[in-house]
Coordinates of C-alpha atoms (C1' of nucleotides) in Angstrom, one line a residue:
Chain A
M3 CA 165.9 79.0 241.5
S4 CA 166.5 76.0 242.8
T5 CA 170.3 74.8 243.6
E6 CA 169.3 71.5 242.1
E7 CA 168.0 73.6 238.0
T8 CA 171.8 74.8 238.3
A9 CA 173.4 71.0 238.8
A10 CA 172.0 69.4 236.7
T11 CA 173.0 71.8 233.7
P12 CA 174.8 69.7 231.3
A13 CA 178.6 70.4 231.8
A14 CA 180.0 71.4 229.0
P15 CA 182.5 68.5 227.8
S16 CA 185.6 68.1 229.7
N17 CA 188.7 67.2 228.5
F18 CA 192.6 67.8 229.6
I19 CA 192.4 71.1 225.9
H20 CA 190.1 71.8 227.6
D21 CA 192.0 72.4 230.9
I22 CA 194.8 73.4 229.8
I23 CA 193.6 76.2 227.7
A24 CA 191.0 77.0 230.2
E25 CA 194.7 78.0 232.4
H26 CA 196.4 79.6 229.4
A27 CA 192.7 82.6 229.6
Q28 CA 193.2 83.0 233.1
S29 CA 196.6 82.9 233.4
G30 CA 197.1 85.4 230.0
R31 CA 199.7 83.1 228.5
F32 CA 199.0 84.3 224.4
G33 CA 197.4 87.1 226.2
G34 CA 194.4 85.6 226.5
R35 CA 194.1 84.6 222.6
V36 CA 193.3 81.4 221.9
H37 CA 193.9 80.2 218.4
T38 CA 194.0 76.6 216.7
R39 CA 194.0 74.8 213.1
F40 CA 192.8 72.1 211.6
P41 CA 196.0 71.3 209.5
P42 CA 194.6 68.0 206.4
E43 CA 196.7 67.0 203.8
P44 CA 195.7 66.9 201.3
N45 CA 196.6 63.6 199.9
G46 CA 193.0 61.7 200.8
Y47 CA 189.4 62.1 202.2
L48 CA 188.7 63.5 205.4
H49 CA 187.3 60.3 208.3
I50 CA 186.3 60.1 211.2
G51 CA 189.0 60.4 213.2
H52 CA 188.8 63.7 210.8
A53 CA 186.3 64.9 212.2
K54 CA 186.6 64.1 215.8
S55 CA 189.3 66.8 215.4
I56 CA 187.8 69.5 214.0
C57 CA 185.3 69.5 216.7
L58 CA 187.9 70.3 218.5
N59 CA 189.6 72.8 216.8
F60 CA 187.2 74.4 216.2
G61 CA 184.9 73.9 218.6
L62 CA 187.6 75.3 220.7
A63 CA 187.9 78.5 219.8
K64 CA 184.0 78.7 219.4
T65 CA 183.8 78.0 222.8
Y66 CA 186.8 80.0 224.3
G67 CA 185.8 83.5 221.6
G68 CA 188.9 82.2 218.8
K69 CA 189.6 81.8 215.8
C70 CA 190.3 78.0 213.6
N71 CA 192.2 78.6 210.7
L72 CA 192.0 75.5 208.2
R73 CA 194.9 75.0 206.4
F74 CA 196.5 72.3 203.6
D75 CA 199.7 71.0 205.0
D76 CA 201.0 69.4 201.7
T77 CA 204.4 69.8 201.5
N78 CA 204.3 66.3 199.2
P79 CA 204.0 67.3 195.8
A80 CA 204.1 63.9 195.2
K81 CA 200.8 62.4 197.3
E82 CA 198.4 65.4 197.0
D83 CA 195.8 66.4 194.9
V84 CA 193.2 69.1 194.2
E85 CA 190.2 67.0 194.4
Y86 CA 191.1 65.8 197.5
V87 CA 191.6 70.1 198.8
D88 CA 188.0 70.3 197.7
S89 CA 186.6 67.4 199.0
I90 CA 188.8 68.4 202.5
M91 CA 186.6 72.1 202.5
D92 CA 183.6 70.5 201.8
D93 CA 183.9 68.5 204.6
V94 CA 184.4 70.8 206.9
R95 CA 181.5 72.5 205.7
W96 CA 179.2 70.0 206.3
L97 CA 180.4 69.3 209.8
G98 CA 178.5 73.0 210.2
F99 CA 182.1 74.7 210.8
E100 CA 183.6 77.4 208.9
W101 CA 186.7 78.2 209.2
D102 CA 188.9 82.0 210.3
G103 CA 192.5 81.7 207.8
L104 CA 192.4 79.2 204.7
F105 CA 196.3 78.8 203.6
Y106 CA 198.9 76.1 202.7
A107 CA 201.8 75.0 203.9
S108 CA 202.9 75.9 200.2
D109 CA 202.4 79.6 200.9
Y110 CA 204.9 79.7 203.3
F111 CA 207.5 77.7 201.1
E112 CA 209.9 80.8 200.5
T113 CA 209.7 82.4 204.0
I114 CA 210.9 77.9 205.2
Y115 CA 213.4 78.5 202.6
Q116 CA 215.5 81.2 204.7
Y117 CA 214.7 79.4 207.8
A118 CA 216.3 76.8 206.7
E119 CA 219.3 79.3 204.8
Q120 CA 219.2 80.8 208.6
L121 CA 220.4 77.7 209.9
I122 CA 222.8 77.1 207.7
E123 CA 224.1 80.5 208.8
K124 CA 224.6 79.0 212.2
G125 CA 226.2 76.2 212.1
L126 CA 222.3 74.2 212.7
A127 CA 222.0 72.3 208.7
Y128 CA 224.1 70.7 206.3
V129 CA 223.8 69.9 203.2
D130 CA 223.9 66.1 203.9
S131 CA 224.5 63.7 199.8
S132 CA 224.5 60.8 201.7
T133 CA 222.7 58.2 199.6
T134 CA 219.0 57.1 201.3
E135 CA 220.1 53.7 202.4
E136 CA 223.6 55.5 204.1
V137 CA 221.7 57.8 205.3
R138 CA 219.6 54.8 207.3
A139 CA 222.4 53.3 207.6
Q140 CA 223.9 56.2 209.6
R141 CA 221.3 56.7 211.6
G142 CA 222.1 54.1 213.7
S143 CA 218.8 52.3 216.0
L144 CA 216.8 52.2 219.1
T145 CA 219.5 51.3 221.4
E146 CA 222.8 52.5 218.9
A147 CA 223.7 56.1 218.4
G148 CA 224.1 56.6 215.1
Q149 CA 227.2 57.5 213.3
H150 CA 227.9 61.4 212.1
N151 CA 229.9 60.9 208.5
P152 CA 231.9 63.7 206.1
Y153 CA 229.3 65.6 205.6
R154 CA 228.3 67.2 208.3
E155 CA 231.4 68.7 208.3
R156 CA 231.0 71.5 205.4
T157 CA 231.7 74.2 205.9
V158 CA 228.8 77.1 206.5
A159 CA 230.1 78.4 202.9
E160 CA 229.9 75.0 201.7
N161 CA 226.7 74.3 202.6
R162 CA 225.0 77.8 201.5
D163 CA 226.6 77.1 198.2
L164 CA 225.2 73.6 197.4
F165 CA 222.0 74.2 198.8
R166 CA 221.4 77.1 196.8
R167 CA 222.5 74.9 193.9
M168 CA 219.9 72.6 194.9
R169 CA 216.9 75.2 194.6
A170 CA 218.6 76.8 191.3
G171 CA 217.4 72.3 190.1
E172 CA 221.1 71.5 189.3
F173 CA 221.4 68.0 191.1
A174 CA 219.3 65.1 190.2
D175 CA 216.2 64.0 192.5
G176 CA 217.6 62.5 195.9
A177 CA 221.6 63.7 195.3
H178 CA 221.2 65.7 198.1
V179 CA 218.8 66.1 200.9
L180 CA 219.6 69.5 203.4
R181 CA 219.4 67.9 207.9
A182 CA 219.2 70.1 210.4
K183 CA 222.3 69.3 212.1
I184 CA 222.0 68.1 216.4
D185 CA 222.6 65.0 217.1
M186 CA 223.4 61.3 216.7
A187 CA 223.9 59.9 219.2
H188 CA 220.3 61.0 221.0
P189 CA 217.7 59.0 222.8
N190 CA 214.7 60.7 220.7
M191 CA 215.5 58.9 217.3
T192 CA 213.5 62.5 215.7
M193 CA 216.8 64.0 217.0
R194 CA 219.3 62.3 215.3
D195 CA 219.8 65.5 212.3
P196 CA 216.7 65.2 210.8
L197 CA 215.4 66.0 206.9
L198 CA 214.5 68.8 206.9
Y199 CA 214.6 69.3 202.1
R200 CA 214.9 67.5 199.9
I201 CA 215.6 67.8 195.8
R202 CA 212.0 66.6 194.4
H203 CA 211.8 67.4 190.6
A204 CA 208.0 67.6 190.4
H205 CA 204.8 69.2 189.6
H206 CA 203.1 70.6 193.2
H207 CA 198.9 71.4 192.3
R208 CA 199.5 74.6 193.9
T209 CA 203.0 75.9 193.1
G210 CA 203.5 74.3 189.7
D211 CA 207.1 74.2 188.6
A212 CA 208.4 76.4 190.3
W213 CA 210.6 74.6 193.1
C214 CA 212.6 71.3 193.2
I215 CA 213.4 71.6 196.2
Y216 CA 210.4 70.4 199.2
P217 CA 211.3 70.9 202.4
L218 CA 210.0 67.5 204.5
Y219 CA 207.3 67.7 207.5
D220 CA 208.9 67.8 210.2
F221 CA 210.1 70.6 209.1
T222 CA 207.6 73.1 207.9
H223 CA 204.6 72.3 211.1
G224 CA 205.6 74.1 213.3
Y225 CA 206.7 76.7 211.6
S226 CA 203.4 76.9 210.0
D227 CA 202.0 77.7 213.1
S228 CA 204.5 79.4 214.3
L229 CA 204.1 82.1 211.2
E230 CA 200.8 81.5 211.7
G231 CA 200.0 83.5 215.2
I232 CA 198.5 79.4 216.1
T233 CA 197.9 79.5 220.3
H234 CA 198.0 75.6 220.4
S235 CA 199.0 73.3 217.9
I236 CA 197.0 70.1 218.9
C237 CA 197.5 67.1 217.4
T238 CA 197.9 63.7 217.5
L239 CA 199.8 61.7 220.2
E240 CA 202.1 60.0 217.0
F241 CA 203.9 63.7 216.9
E242 CA 205.1 63.8 220.7
N243 CA 208.8 62.4 220.3
H244 CA 208.2 65.2 217.3
R245 CA 207.9 67.7 219.5
P246 CA 211.1 68.5 221.0
L247 CA 212.1 69.0 217.3
Y248 CA 209.1 71.9 216.3
D249 CA 210.9 73.6 219.3
W250 CA 213.8 73.2 218.4
L251 CA 213.6 74.8 215.0
I252 CA 211.4 77.4 216.4
D253 CA 213.8 78.6 219.5
E254 CA 217.0 78.4 217.8
L255 CA 215.6 80.3 215.5
G256 CA 213.7 83.3 218.6
L257 CA 210.5 82.6 216.6
Y258 CA 207.0 82.8 218.1
H259 CA 206.0 79.6 219.6
P260 CA 202.7 78.0 219.8
Q261 CA 202.7 75.0 222.4
Q262 CA 201.7 71.8 221.3
I263 CA 199.8 69.0 222.8
E264 CA 199.0 65.7 221.6
F265 CA 195.8 63.2 221.7
A266 CA 195.0 60.4 220.8
R267 CA 193.0 59.6 217.8
L268 CA 189.4 57.9 217.0
N269 CA 190.0 54.1 216.8
L270 CA 186.4 52.5 216.1
T271 CA 185.3 49.0 216.0
H272 CA 184.9 47.0 212.5
T273 CA 186.9 49.9 210.1
M274 CA 189.6 51.5 210.1
M275 CA 191.0 55.2 209.7
S276 CA 193.9 55.0 207.5
K277 CA 194.0 56.9 204.9
R278 CA 196.8 54.6 202.7
K279 CA 194.9 51.7 203.2
L280 CA 191.3 53.2 202.4
L281 CA 192.7 54.5 199.8
E282 CA 194.4 51.1 198.8
L283 CA 190.2 49.9 199.4
V284 CA 189.2 52.5 196.9
E285 CA 192.4 51.8 194.5
T286 CA 191.2 48.4 193.9
K287 CA 188.2 48.6 193.6
S288 CA 186.7 47.2 197.1
V289 CA 184.6 50.0 197.3
S290 CA 182.3 52.3 195.3
G291 CA 184.8 55.4 196.0
W292 CA 185.8 57.7 198.4
D293 CA 182.3 58.2 199.1
D294 CA 181.1 55.4 199.2
P295 CA 178.0 54.6 202.2
R296 CA 180.8 52.0 204.4
M297 CA 183.8 53.9 204.0
P298 CA 184.5 55.2 207.2
T299 CA 185.3 58.8 205.8
I300 CA 183.1 62.4 205.9
A301 CA 182.1 61.9 203.0
G302 CA 181.1 58.0 202.8
I303 CA 179.1 58.4 206.2
R304 CA 177.2 61.8 204.3
R305 CA 176.0 59.7 201.5
R306 CA 174.6 57.0 203.9
G307 CA 172.6 59.4 205.4
Y308 CA 174.5 60.0 208.6
T309 CA 173.5 63.7 209.8
P310 CA 176.0 66.4 210.8
A311 CA 174.3 66.5 214.2
A312 CA 174.6 62.7 214.7
M313 CA 178.3 63.3 214.0
R314 CA 179.2 66.6 216.4
A315 CA 177.2 65.2 218.8
F316 CA 179.3 61.8 218.7
C317 CA 182.9 63.1 218.8
E318 CA 181.3 64.7 222.1
E319 CA 181.1 61.8 223.4
V320 CA 183.4 60.0 222.6
G321 CA 186.0 62.7 224.7
V322 CA 189.5 63.6 224.1
T323 CA 191.9 61.8 226.0
R324 CA 196.0 60.2 225.7
F325 CA 194.9 57.0 226.0
N326 CA 194.9 55.0 223.2
G327 CA 191.2 53.5 223.5
L328 CA 188.8 50.9 220.4
T329 CA 185.2 52.7 220.4
S330 CA 182.6 51.0 219.0
M331 CA 180.4 51.4 216.0
G332 CA 177.6 51.2 218.3
V333 CA 178.6 54.9 220.0
L334 CA 178.1 56.7 216.3
E335 CA 175.6 54.3 215.8
N336 CA 173.7 55.5 218.1
A337 CA 174.6 59.2 218.1
V338 CA 172.4 58.9 214.9
R339 CA 169.0 56.9 216.3
A340 CA 169.4 59.5 218.5
D341 CA 169.5 62.8 216.4
L342 CA 167.4 61.1 213.0
N343 CA 164.8 59.3 215.7
K344 CA 164.0 63.2 216.7
T345 CA 163.8 64.3 213.4
A346 CA 162.9 62.4 210.8
P347 CA 159.4 61.7 209.0
R348 CA 158.1 58.4 209.0
A349 CA 157.3 56.0 206.2
M350 CA 156.2 52.1 205.5
A351 CA 157.8 50.2 203.1
V352 CA 158.7 46.5 202.7
L353 CA 162.3 45.4 201.6
K354 CA 161.3 41.6 201.0
P355 CA 157.7 41.8 200.1
L356 CA 154.8 39.1 201.5
K357 CA 151.8 39.1 198.7
V358 CA 148.7 39.4 200.9
V359 CA 145.5 39.3 199.3
L360 CA 142.2 40.5 201.8
T361 CA 140.4 37.9 200.7
N362 CA 137.3 39.8 201.7
Y363 CA 138.0 43.4 201.2
P364 CA 135.5 44.8 197.8
E365 CA 137.8 44.3 194.2
G366 CA 138.7 47.7 193.2
Q367 CA 138.2 49.8 196.9
V368 CA 141.0 51.9 197.5
D369 CA 140.7 53.8 201.2
E370 CA 142.8 56.2 202.8
L371 CA 143.9 56.5 205.8
E372 CA 145.6 58.9 208.1
A373 CA 149.0 58.5 209.2
V374 CA 151.3 60.1 211.6
N375 CA 154.3 61.2 210.3
N376 CA 156.2 61.1 213.1
P377 CA 155.4 59.9 216.6
E378 CA 158.2 62.7 218.3
D379 CA 156.5 65.9 216.6
P380 CA 153.5 66.9 215.8
A381 CA 154.5 69.1 214.2
A382 CA 155.2 66.9 211.7
G383 CA 151.8 66.6 211.0
T384 CA 150.3 63.6 208.4
R385 CA 149.5 61.6 205.6
L386 CA 147.2 60.1 203.7
V387 CA 147.4 56.2 202.9
P388 CA 145.9 54.4 200.1
F389 CA 144.3 50.6 201.4
T390 CA 144.2 47.8 198.9
K391 CA 142.6 44.5 198.7
T392 CA 145.8 43.4 197.8
L393 CA 148.8 44.3 199.8
Y394 CA 152.6 43.8 201.3
I395 CA 154.1 43.1 204.1
E396 CA 158.0 42.1 205.4
Q397 CA 158.6 38.1 204.8
D398 CA 159.7 38.1 208.4
D399 CA 156.8 39.6 209.4
F400 CA 154.7 35.7 209.7
R401 CA 156.4 31.8 210.3
E402 CA 154.1 28.9 209.7
D403 CA 155.7 27.6 212.6
P404 CA 156.2 30.8 214.8
P405 CA 158.2 30.1 217.8
K406 CA 156.2 31.3 221.3
Q407 CA 158.6 33.7 221.0
F408 CA 157.3 35.7 217.9
F409 CA 154.0 37.8 217.8
R410 CA 153.5 38.7 214.8
L411 CA 151.3 37.1 211.3
A412 CA 150.8 33.0 212.4
P413 CA 148.1 30.8 210.3
G414 CA 144.8 31.3 212.5
R415 CA 146.7 34.9 214.8
E416 CA 145.2 38.6 213.8
V417 CA 147.6 41.1 214.0
R418 CA 147.4 45.1 213.3
L419 CA 148.3 46.8 209.9
R420 CA 149.6 49.9 211.3
Y421 CA 147.6 52.9 211.0
A422 CA 144.7 50.0 208.3
Y423 CA 142.3 47.0 210.0
L424 CA 143.8 44.1 211.9
I425 CA 143.5 41.1 209.9
T426 CA 143.2 36.9 210.3
C427 CA 145.5 34.9 208.2
Q428 CA 143.2 32.0 207.2
E429 CA 145.5 30.6 204.2
A430 CA 149.3 30.1 203.3
V431 CA 149.7 29.5 200.1
K432 CA 153.1 27.5 198.7
D433 CA 154.2 26.6 195.2
P434 CA 154.1 23.2 195.2
V435 CA 157.2 23.0 194.1
T436 CA 159.2 24.7 196.2
G437 CA 156.8 24.7 198.9
E438 CA 158.1 28.7 199.2
I439 CA 155.1 30.8 200.2
T440 CA 154.0 32.6 197.5
E441 CA 150.8 34.6 199.1
L442 CA 149.0 34.5 202.1
R443 CA 144.9 35.0 202.5
C444 CA 143.9 36.6 205.4
T445 CA 140.9 38.4 206.3
Y446 CA 140.0 42.1 207.2
D447 CA 137.7 43.3 210.2
P448 CA 136.1 46.4 208.8
L449 CA 135.0 47.8 212.0
T450 CA 139.0 48.1 212.9
R451 CA 139.6 50.9 210.9
G452 CA 142.5 52.6 212.0
G453 CA 143.7 49.7 214.3
N454 CA 141.2 50.0 216.8
A455 CA 138.1 47.4 217.2
P456 CA 135.4 48.3 219.0
D457 CA 135.1 45.0 221.2
G458 CA 138.2 46.2 222.8
R459 CA 140.4 42.8 221.8
K460 CA 144.3 43.2 221.3
V461 CA 146.6 41.9 219.0
K462 CA 150.1 41.6 220.4
S463 CA 151.9 42.9 216.8
T464 CA 151.8 45.6 214.8
I465 CA 153.3 45.8 211.2
H466 CA 154.3 47.8 207.5
W467 CA 152.8 47.3 205.6
V468 CA 152.1 48.6 201.9
S469 CA 149.2 48.6 198.8
A470 CA 150.3 46.7 196.3
E471 CA 148.2 48.3 193.4
Q472 CA 149.5 51.7 194.4
A473 CA 153.5 50.6 195.9
V474 CA 156.6 52.1 194.2
T475 CA 159.2 50.5 193.4
A476 CA 162.6 50.8 194.8
E477 CA 166.4 50.1 194.8
V478 CA 167.8 49.6 198.4
R479 CA 171.2 49.1 200.0
L480 CA 171.7 47.7 203.4
Y481 CA 175.0 48.2 204.9
D482 CA 177.1 46.1 207.3
H483 CA 180.3 46.6 208.7
L484 CA 183.2 47.0 206.4
F485 CA 185.0 44.6 207.9
S486 CA 183.3 41.2 210.2
I487 CA 185.9 41.4 212.7
E488 CA 186.2 44.7 216.0
N489 CA 190.1 45.3 215.6
V490 CA 191.1 46.0 212.4
A491 CA 194.7 47.1 213.7
N492 CA 195.0 44.1 215.6
I493 CA 195.5 41.8 212.5
P494 CA 199.2 40.2 212.4
E495 CA 201.7 42.0 211.0
G496 CA 202.3 39.9 206.8
E497 CA 198.4 38.6 207.1
D498 CA 196.3 40.6 204.3
W499 CA 194.1 42.8 206.1
K500 CA 191.6 42.4 203.4
T501 CA 190.3 39.3 203.4
H502 CA 188.9 40.2 207.0
L503 CA 186.2 42.5 205.0
N504 CA 182.5 41.3 205.4
P505 CA 181.3 39.8 202.3
K506 CA 178.0 41.0 204.1
S507 CA 178.7 45.1 203.6
L508 CA 176.2 45.6 201.1
E509 CA 173.0 43.6 200.7
V510 CA 171.3 44.7 198.0
I511 CA 167.4 44.3 197.2
S512 CA 166.1 46.0 193.9
D513 CA 162.0 45.6 194.1
A514 CA 162.2 46.7 197.5
K515 CA 157.4 48.4 198.8
L516 CA 157.4 51.8 199.1
E517 CA 153.9 53.8 200.3
R518 CA 152.9 55.4 197.7
S519 CA 154.1 59.3 199.3
L520 CA 157.8 58.6 198.9
A521 CA 157.4 58.6 195.1
T522 CA 158.8 61.7 194.7
S523 CA 161.3 61.7 197.7
Q524 CA 164.7 64.2 196.7
P525 CA 167.9 62.8 197.1
G526 CA 169.9 63.3 200.3
Y527 CA 166.4 63.0 202.4
R528 CA 165.9 61.6 204.7
C529 CA 163.3 58.8 206.9
Q530 CA 162.1 56.0 209.1
F531 CA 161.5 53.1 207.6
E532 CA 158.9 51.9 210.6
R533 CA 159.6 49.6 211.8
L534 CA 163.6 49.1 209.8
G535 CA 165.6 51.7 210.5
Y536 CA 166.4 55.0 209.0
F537 CA 167.4 55.9 204.8
C538 CA 168.5 58.0 202.8
V539 CA 167.9 58.6 199.5
D540 CA 170.8 58.2 197.9
S541 CA 172.7 61.8 196.5
K542 CA 174.7 59.7 193.8
D543 CA 172.1 57.2 191.6
S544 CA 169.3 57.8 192.9
T545 CA 167.2 59.9 190.1
P546 CA 163.2 59.7 190.0
E547 CA 162.2 57.2 187.6
H548 CA 164.4 55.0 189.6
L549 CA 164.5 55.7 193.6
V550 CA 167.8 53.8 195.5
F551 CA 167.6 54.6 199.0
N552 CA 170.6 54.3 201.4
R553 CA 170.5 52.3 205.5
T554 CA 171.8 54.1 207.0
A555 CA 170.9 52.4 210.9
T556 CA 169.0 49.5 211.4
L557 CA 166.5 50.1 214.6
K558 CA 167.0 48.6 217.6
D559 CA 165.7 45.7 217.0
T560 CA 164.9 43.8 220.4
L561 CA 163.8 40.2 219.3
A562 CA 166.4 39.4 216.9
K563 CA 168.3 40.2 220.4
I564 CA 166.1 37.1 221.6
E565 CA 165.9 35.3 218.8
K566 CA 170.7 34.7 219.6
R567 CA 170.0 34.4 222.4
G568 CA 167.5 31.4 222.6
G569 CA 170.1 30.0 219.8
Chain B
rU20 C1' 218.5 46.8 224.3
rG21 C1' 217.3 52.5 224.3
rC22 C1' 213.6 57.6 224.4
rC23 C1' 209.0 59.2 224.8
rC24 C1' 203.5 57.7 226.9
rG25 C1' 198.9 56.5 228.9
rA26 C1' 196.0 53.0 232.7
rU27 C1' 189.0 54.6 236.5
rA28 C1' 183.2 48.8 235.8
rG29 C1' 182.8 45.1 229.6
rU30 C1' 183.5 50.0 226.2
rG31 C1' 184.7 55.2 225.5
rU32 C1' 184.9 58.5 229.3
rA33 C1' 184.1 62.3 233.9
rA34 C1' 186.1 63.0 239.7
rC35 C1' 191.6 69.2 239.5
rG36 C1' 194.3 66.0 247.8
rG37 C1' 187.4 65.1 251.1
rU38 C1' 181.8 63.6 246.8
rU39 C1' 177.9 56.5 248.7
rA40 C1' 184.0 57.5 242.5
rG41 C1' 179.4 59.9 238.1
rC42 C1' 177.9 59.7 232.8
rA43 C1' 177.7 57.4 228.0
rC44 C1' 177.2 52.7 225.4
rA45 C1' 176.7 47.4 225.6
rA46 C1' 173.4 44.1 229.9
rC47 C1' 169.4 42.7 232.4
rA48 C1' 164.9 43.3 235.1
rG49 C1' 160.4 45.8 234.5
rA50 C1' 156.4 49.6 233.3
rU51 C1' 154.1 52.2 229.0
rU52 C1' 153.2 52.0 223.8
rU53 C1' 149.2 51.1 217.3
rU54 C1' 157.3 50.9 214.9
rG55 C1' 159.7 44.5 219.3
rA56 C1' 161.4 51.4 218.1
rU57 C1' 161.3 54.9 221.4
rU58 C1' 159.9 56.7 226.3
rC59 C1' 160.3 55.7 231.8
rU60 C1' 162.4 53.2 235.5
rG61 C1' 165.4 49.7 239.2
rU62 C1' 169.9 46.3 238.6
rU63 C1' 174.5 44.9 237.3
rU64 C1' 180.0 45.4 237.0
rG65 C1' 185.3 49.6 238.1
rU66 C1' 190.5 53.5 240.6
rC67 C1' 196.3 47.5 236.9
rC68 C1' 199.2 45.5 241.0
rA69 C1' 203.5 46.6 245.5
rG70 C1' 205.1 49.8 249.0
rG71 C1' 205.1 55.9 250.6
rU72 C1' 203.6 60.6 251.9
rU73 C1' 199.0 62.6 254.9
rC74 C1' 194.3 62.5 259.1
rG75 C1' 192.3 62.1 254.5
rA76 C1' 195.3 59.4 247.8
rA77 C1' 191.8 57.2 241.3
rU78 C1' 194.9 62.0 241.9
rC79 C1' 200.8 62.8 245.0
rC80 C1' 205.8 60.5 244.9
rU81 C1' 208.6 55.5 244.5
rG82 C1' 209.2 50.5 241.7
rG83 C1' 206.4 46.8 239.4
rU84 C1' 203.9 45.3 235.9
rC85 C1' 200.5 45.3 231.2
rG86 C1' 199.1 48.9 226.4
rG87 C1' 201.0 52.7 222.9
rG88 C1' 204.5 55.3 220.0
rC89 C1' 209.0 56.3 218.4
rA90 C1' 215.6 53.9 214.0
rA91 C1' 209.7 57.2 205.8
rC92 C1' 214.2 61.8 201.5
rC93 C1' 205.7 60.1 204.7
rA94 C1' 202.6 63.2 206.7

RNA sequence: UGCCCGAUAGUGUAACGGUUAGCACAACAGAUUUUGAUUCUGUUUGUCCAGGUUCGAAUCCUGGUCGGGCAACCA
């Protein structure tokens, strides 16, 4: 009714690609069609940067009532594998998207071969028999023009013959290449007679041994988009210099011409998006695999406990521009907290147990107390947690000599055990040899069942706890940043980037104590351990006999901030 | 030394020649709280620089500065 309500409606994500597509829809270019695609090479697992691209491409298609394909750009048989194809499909689906068409660049090998022959017939491509070193040397430099070699002047007939014999398998790897005949003096290096085909007697994960020559990415990519009728070929900034080549290849053959639009790839602090380096981490066993919860891969963050909704919200939050920035990991963490805060059931778990004996509580008595499952969602209901004479609390929740900012348990101090009773610490028992506190002897106030004192007295702190008698022991894996430095891309040339891996990126706790209700948690189950963070049952290593929880994210920790600030 | 691209609070982004330059995260202060969580309120901080066009410029133009990309038979 009011204009204010209209204005308050959250705007659809605004970015320059939306603007371009909206304008095309307006002007009728592409006949009003919108058809995007996500074109990964199956040579590794997808990472968060790919998630941004997936959300962009599939999101655009959805917004404009168009289509989005999944296409594997599989032109390099040496590096590609079906394992990666499968993982990529899993990841796209996990993010919540379904492709309209499923294609492989290798589906187009025959067509692309014919395109190459057409270029040869038009005198626009030639077989070069130089060595790799010669090709490199003849290309010139950023400031100097390249040089022509005699092969550039081969006749059409000669090129046709040689190229067909390349396909027939008459030559060894590297003996010849097919190159476009454009301009060896072009200021854009990409246009200096780029290589189109190379000889590789290699087995391809889809075409098997049908081919011994393979088109290069630059020769294949634009044609693939053209063949699929893609309207907007969205890619990252580093392909901007290649756009003139894709345009040239398509226009010389008079083919359907998509519009390429480049955007800046995502960079996150404390991690890195290089597939090559991620592969190195996997191969050197620096992590447990592509799906190690510390990895920035989609498989990794999924196992870590992130939700698809949080990932999509994050991708929307970071935006789409042509500026190469560095986004704080905090933004990602905030996205998953925001989602899980609303949806994750609460439970109590003690990571570093400190035994508490209630001296005035009857031996053997079990009190079943009602606890709220999710304060953010009343429909989640309540559960019963057992309260007994011996309990565990968090070591961090007790200080023998508390600083004035510390509100939790200390000798002589009273705190509330969540959903239970007020307790007062009477004595801290120490190991006579080490001086380590081994046990707290406390009294409870029987009149405070549920947590409120009839006399109205207040306590400054509520802490979580678990019954020692009925605790479930579990393994808990605490994850932190993969790298200890913010900007991993900033590591100087020549320096070993792996020395900056965070040695504390994984802390394993083998004997955490969980409340009884968690005993039957299934793999993938997400919940909040109150006051600690969001956790999820590991999908690979957890068994009913040996539960394993992964920490997805901590809760915000004001005390830690205060103490850090105070020195 | 060539070509291409970019620049808005600490960070990531919005603003389409006219808004007190908006939002999110971060930071700070306060309120609420049986999670030092959540929630709510408020505060600090910004148009790279110099010229020009215009009644009016973050936006258009010119020049500079700074940053990114490009010389794989990788993608």
